[in-house]
Amino acid sequence: MQHRRQQRRLALSALALAAALPFVSASALAQNFPDKPIRLVVPFPAGGPTDTAARIIGQKMSETLKQPIVIDNRPGASGTIGTETVAKSAPDGYTLVMLATPTLLAPHLLPRKGYDIFKDFTPVGNAYELPIVMVVNPTALPDVTDLQSYIARAKAAPGKMNYTSAGNGSFGHLSTELLKNLGHFDVQHVPYKGSAPAISDLLAGQVPMMFSDMIAALPHIKAGKLRPIAVGSAKRVSFAPDVKTVAEQGFPGFDASSWGGLLVPAGTPKDVVAKLSDALKGALADSTVQQKMLGAGTVASYQTSEQLTSRMQNDYAKWGKVIKDNGIKSD
């Protein structure tokens, strides 16, 4: 009888030890993290705003974490190809992805991918804002100096004026369609395959207006070749302080902000996520990082994991409605 009791005690002790092992392992992982290089997947080509921001931020985070952060560009399908590789990576904090707004909205526009952005990832924190600006060709529209004069011009010729964007379902396309709905005017969309050819024809006067990201438009604004008439974000931006927001020009609450944030695979230990989030927060608080990002047309903007989770949910619903209501489909 006593032998059986001893056997039972040994069995229970073994079970208790086995149950405790995952917690010990996770705790040890967090305590030692990171002890090797970290991979940051950028699901867009090198040289773009997401890539540039990731390199600036990653370099500073690596100083805090005392491990290299290696940028891995995996472009394609609005960022979903690279993002899927991270969804299938080990949840240990050594693989991150820089999620940008187009990738968040991709499920509304593209065939279903092999991951769920809300179930398969844990947000680390918001990293940057990418302001968009409504610009016109001043030769094609010499009398258009602000948003209201543009809308008046459009209403005078319903459906006859054009605007361009980086493609069907691009953030510039969605932002213009939202503004059209709110302002009750009609202009026709002329999509291009990317921002560069769209701006090229905008400069040539082939199309008179575009909602562009600041990185692409700013050099031409400074050269006087494009005229900014409204900023899409809720607040004015420091590198174009005289340009009023859409909200200031008759559309309170209008906020078309593209952004980027870091995610890790779901199941990554909370302490590891916290370490990464703290390193991100510290990097974005650095004045040199802020200036470098402004020079690239992005704005350093930290939000916690919880805040980014809420933002993702809100933007997914908001822009999903715009896509559905306007019957927008990807190229």
PDB file of N, CA and C in Angstrom, residues 124-168:
ATOM      1  N   VAL A 124       3.449  44.776 -31.481  1.00  0.00           N
ATOM      2  CA  VAL A 124       4.497  45.263 -30.581  1.00  0.00           C
ATOM      3  C   VAL A 124       4.274  46.748 -30.292  1.00  0.00           C
ATOM      4  N   GLY A 125       3.954  47.497 -31.344  1.00  0.00           N
ATOM      5  CA  GLY A 125       3.685  48.926 -31.176  1.00  0.00           C
ATOM      6  C   GLY A 125       3.699  49.645 -32.510  1.00  0.00           C
ATOM      7  N   ASN A 126       3.022  50.782 -32.554  1.00  0.00           N
ATOM      8  CA  ASN A 126       3.041  51.620 -33.752  1.00  0.00           C
ATOM      9  C   ASN A 126       4.402  52.283 -33.874  1.00  0.00           C
ATOM     10  N   ALA A 127       4.877  52.454 -35.107  1.00  0.00           N
ATOM     11  CA  ALA A 127       6.220  52.987 -35.326  1.00  0.00           C
ATOM     12  C   ALA A 127       6.232  54.339 -36.026  1.00  0.00           C
ATOM     13  N   TYR A 128       5.374  54.516 -37.021  1.00  0.00           N
ATOM     14  CA  TYR A 128       5.430  55.769 -37.781  1.00  0.00           C
ATOM     15  C   TYR A 128       4.075  56.093 -38.413  1.00  0.00           C
ATOM     16  N   GLU A 129       3.936  57.361 -38.757  1.00  0.00           N
ATOM     17  CA  GLU A 129       2.813  57.835 -39.564  1.00  0.00           C
ATOM     18  C   GLU A 129       3.374  58.230 -40.924  1.00  0.00           C
ATOM     19  N   LEU A 130       2.605  57.961 -41.966  1.00  0.00           N
ATOM     20  CA  LEU A 130       2.992  58.371 -43.317  1.00  0.00           C
ATOM     21  C   LEU A 130       1.915  59.334 -43.827  1.00  0.00           C
ATOM     22  N   PRO A 131       2.105  60.629 -43.616  1.00  0.00           N
ATOM     23  CA  PRO A 131       1.077  61.589 -44.013  1.00  0.00           C
ATOM     24  C   PRO A 131       0.823  61.560 -45.515  1.00  0.00           C
ATOM     25  N   ILE A 132      -0.428  61.746 -45.879  1.00  0.00           N
ATOM     26  CA  ILE A 132      -0.761  61.877 -47.291  1.00  0.00           C
ATOM     27  C   ILE A 132      -1.249  63.305 -47.546  1.00  0.00           C
ATOM     28  N   VAL A 133      -1.002  63.767 -48.743  1.00  0.00           N
ATOM     29  CA  VAL A 133      -1.327  65.152 -49.084  1.00  0.00           C
ATOM     30  C   VAL A 133      -2.051  65.180 -50.425  1.00  0.00           C
ATOM     31  N   MET A 134      -3.071  66.000 -50.503  1.00  0.00           N
ATOM     32  CA  MET A 134      -3.823  66.187 -51.742  1.00  0.00           C
ATOM     33  C   MET A 134      -3.111  67.268 -52.546  1.00  0.00           C
ATOM     34  N   VAL A 135      -2.618  66.914 -53.733  1.00  0.00           N
ATOM     35  CA  VAL A 135      -1.864  67.850 -54.564  1.00  0.00           C
ATOM     36  C   VAL A 135      -2.526  67.987 -55.927  1.00  0.00           C
ATOM     37  N   VAL A 136      -2.407  69.176 -56.494  1.00  0.00           N
ATOM     38  CA  VAL A 136      -2.927  69.418 -57.838  1.00  0.00           C
ATOM     39  C   VAL A 136      -1.812  69.961 -58.711  1.00  0.00           C
ATOM     40  N   ASN A 137      -1.974  69.772 -60.011  1.00  0.00           N
ATOM     41  CA  ASN A 137      -1.067  70.385 -60.974  1.00  0.00           C
ATOM     42  C   ASN A 137      -1.509  71.843 -61.126  1.00  0.00           C
ATOM     43  N   PRO A 138      -0.650  72.820 -60.734  1.00  0.00           N
ATOM     44  CA  PRO A 138      -1.076  74.217 -60.748  1.00  0.00           C
ATOM     45  C   PRO A 138      -1.336  74.781 -62.141  1.00  0.00           C
ATOM     46  N   THR A 139      -0.770  74.146 -63.161  1.00  0.00           N
ATOM     47  CA  THR A 139      -1.027  74.597 -64.531  1.00  0.00           C
ATOM     48  C   THR A 139      -2.389  74.091 -65.004  1.00  0.00           C
ATOM     49  N   ALA A 140      -2.713  72.830 -64.649  1.00  0.00           N
ATOM     50  CA  ALA A 140      -4.000  72.254 -65.054  1.00  0.00           C
ATOM     51  C   ALA A 140      -5.162  72.865 -64.274  1.00  0.00           C
ATOM     52  N   LEU A 141      -4.909  73.195 -62.999  1.00  0.00           N
ATOM     53  CA  LEU A 141      -5.965  73.771 -62.151  1.00  0.00           C
ATOM     54  C   LEU A 141      -5.442  75.053 -61.487  1.00  0.00           C
ATOM     55  N   PRO A 142      -5.261  76.117 -62.286  1.00  0.00           N
ATOM     56  CA  PRO A 142      -4.654  77.340 -61.750  1.00  0.00           C
ATOM     57  C   PRO A 142      -5.491  78.037 -60.684  1.00  0.00           C
ATOM     58  N   ASP A 143      -6.801  77.829 -60.725  1.00  0.00           N
ATOM     59  CA  ASP A 143      -7.685  78.513 -59.774  1.00  0.00           C
ATOM     60  C   ASP A 143      -7.941  77.706 -58.503  1.00  0.00           C
ATOM     61  N   VAL A 144      -7.394  76.505 -58.410  1.00  0.00           N
ATOM     62  CA  VAL A 144      -7.607  75.641 -57.247  1.00  0.00           C
ATOM     63  C   VAL A 144      -6.471  75.855 -56.251  1.00  0.00           C
ATOM     64  N   THR A 145      -6.811  76.471 -55.112  1.00  0.00           N
ATOM     65  CA  THR A 145      -5.802  76.773 -54.103  1.00  0.00           C
ATOM     66  C   THR A 145      -6.092  76.123 -52.757  1.00  0.00           C
ATOM     67  N   ASP A 146      -7.281  75.543 -52.610  1.00  0.00           N
ATOM     68  CA  ASP A 146      -7.633  74.844 -51.375  1.00  0.00           C
ATOM     69  C   ASP A 146      -8.674  73.778 -51.692  1.00  0.00           C
ATOM     70  N   LEU A 147      -9.110  73.052 -50.684  1.00  0.00           N
ATOM     71  CA  LEU A 147     -10.023  71.938 -50.898  1.00  0.00           C
ATOM     72  C   LEU A 147     -11.380  72.396 -51.412  1.00  0.00           C
ATOM     73  N   GLN A 148     -11.906  73.472 -50.850  1.00  0.00           N
ATOM     74  CA  GLN A 148     -13.231  73.923 -51.257  1.00  0.00           C
ATOM     75  C   GLN A 148     -13.257  74.396 -52.709  1.00  0.00           C
ATOM     76  N   SER A 149     -12.202  75.033 -53.171  1.00  0.00           N
ATOM     77  CA  SER A 149     -12.168  75.454 -54.579  1.00  0.00           C
ATOM     78  C   SER A 149     -12.050  74.252 -55.502  1.00  0.00           C
ATOM     79  N   TYR A 150     -11.376  73.194 -55.033  1.00  0.00           N
ATOM     80  CA  TYR A 150     -11.317  71.962 -55.831  1.00  0.00           C
ATOM     81  C   TYR A 150     -12.693  71.322 -55.933  1.00  0.00           C
ATOM     82  N   ILE A 151     -13.384  71.216 -54.815  1.00  0.00           N
ATOM     83  CA  ILE A 151     -14.710  70.601 -54.817  1.00  0.00           C
ATOM     84  C   ILE A 151     -15.681  71.407 -55.678  1.00  0.00           C
ATOM     85  N   ALA A 152     -15.591  72.725 -55.605  1.00  0.00           N
ATOM     86  CA  ALA A 152     -16.451  73.573 -56.432  1.00  0.00           C
ATOM     87  C   ALA A 152     -16.194  73.328 -57.908  1.00  0.00           C
ATOM     88  N   ARG A 153     -14.920  73.181 -58.250  1.00  0.00           N
ATOM     89  CA  ARG A 153     -14.556  72.911 -59.653  1.00  0.00           C
ATOM     90  C   ARG A 153     -15.105  71.548 -60.084  1.00  0.00           C
ATOM     91  N   ALA A 154     -14.998  70.557 -59.218  1.00  0.00           N
ATOM     92  CA  ALA A 154     -15.496  69.221 -59.541  1.00  0.00           C
ATOM     93  C   ALA A 154     -17.018  69.211 -59.693  1.00  0.00           C
ATOM     94  N   LYS A 155     -17.712  69.940 -58.835  1.00  0.00           N
ATOM     95  CA  LYS A 155     -19.181  69.986 -58.903  1.00  0.00           C
ATOM     96  C   LYS A 155     -19.683  70.731 -60.136  1.00  0.00           C
ATOM     97  N   ALA A 156     -18.840  71.610 -60.657  1.00  0.00           N
ATOM     98  CA  ALA A 156     -19.227  72.350 -61.865  1.00  0.00           C
ATOM     99  C   ALA A 156     -19.166  71.478 -63.118  1.00  0.00           C
ATOM    100  N   ALA A 157     -18.418  70.367 -63.021  1.00  0.00           N
ATOM    101  CA  ALA A 157     -18.298  69.442 -64.164  1.00  0.00           C
ATOM    102  C   ALA A 157     -18.379  68.015 -63.644  1.00  0.00           C
ATOM    103  N   PRO A 158     -19.553  67.574 -63.177  1.00  0.00           N
ATOM    104  CA  PRO A 158     -19.683  66.261 -62.529  1.00  0.00           C
ATOM    105  C   PRO A 158     -19.176  65.107 -63.401  1.00  0.00           C
ATOM    106  N   GLY A 159     -18.260  64.320 -62.845  1.00  0.00           N
ATOM    107  CA  GLY A 159     -17.767  63.128 -63.534  1.00  0.00           C
ATOM    108  C   GLY A 159     -16.798  63.393 -64.656  1.00  0.00           C
ATOM    109  N   LYS A 160     -16.438  64.645 -64.917  1.00  0.00           N
ATOM    110  CA  LYS A 160     -15.564  64.965 -66.047  1.00  0.00           C
ATOM    111  C   LYS A 160     -14.108  65.181 -65.635  1.00  0.00           C
ATOM    112  N   MET A 161     -13.875  65.476 -64.359  1.00  0.00           N
ATOM    113  CA  MET A 161     -12.499  65.642 -63.880  1.00  0.00           C
ATOM    114  C   MET A 161     -11.936  64.300 -63.433  1.00  0.00           C
ATOM    115  N   ASN A 162     -10.633  64.138 -63.580  1.00  0.00           N
ATOM    116  CA  ASN A 162      -9.966  62.896 -63.196  1.00  0.00           C
ATOM    117  C   ASN A 162      -9.057  63.105 -61.993  1.00  0.00           C
ATOM    118  N   TYR A 163      -8.732  62.013 -61.347  1.00  0.00           N
ATOM    119  CA  TYR A 163      -7.669  62.011 -60.338  1.00  0.00           C
ATOM    120  C   TYR A 163      -6.933  60.696 -60.481  1.00  0.00           C
ATOM    121  N   THR A 164      -5.718  60.639 -59.972  1.00  0.00           N
ATOM    122  CA  THR A 164      -4.926  59.425 -60.093  1.00  0.00           C
ATOM    123  C   THR A 164      -4.502  58.894 -58.725  1.00  0.00           C
ATOM    124  N   SER A 165      -3.973  57.686 -58.733  1.00  0.00           N
ATOM    125  CA  SER A 165      -3.453  57.075 -57.510  1.00  0.00           C
ATOM    126  C   SER A 165      -2.428  56.020 -57.892  1.00  0.00           C
ATOM    127  N   ALA A 166      -1.822  55.401 -56.862  1.00  0.00           N
ATOM    128  CA  ALA A 166      -0.821  54.354 -57.098  1.00  0.00           C
ATOM    129  C   ALA A 166      -1.451  53.026 -57.509  1.00  0.00           C
ATOM    130  N   GLY A 167      -2.779  52.972 -57.604  1.00  0.00           N
ATOM    131  CA  GLY A 167      -3.436  51.745 -58.043  1.00  0.00           C
ATOM    132  C   GLY A 167      -4.782  51.550 -57.380  1.00  0.00           C
ATOM    133  N   ASN A 168      -5.597  50.659 -57.952  1.00  0.00           N
ATOM    134  CA  ASN A 168      -6.883  50.332 -57.352  1.00  0.00           C
ATOM    135  C   ASN A 168      -6.683  49.766 -55.950  1.00  0.00           C
TER     136      ASN A 168
END
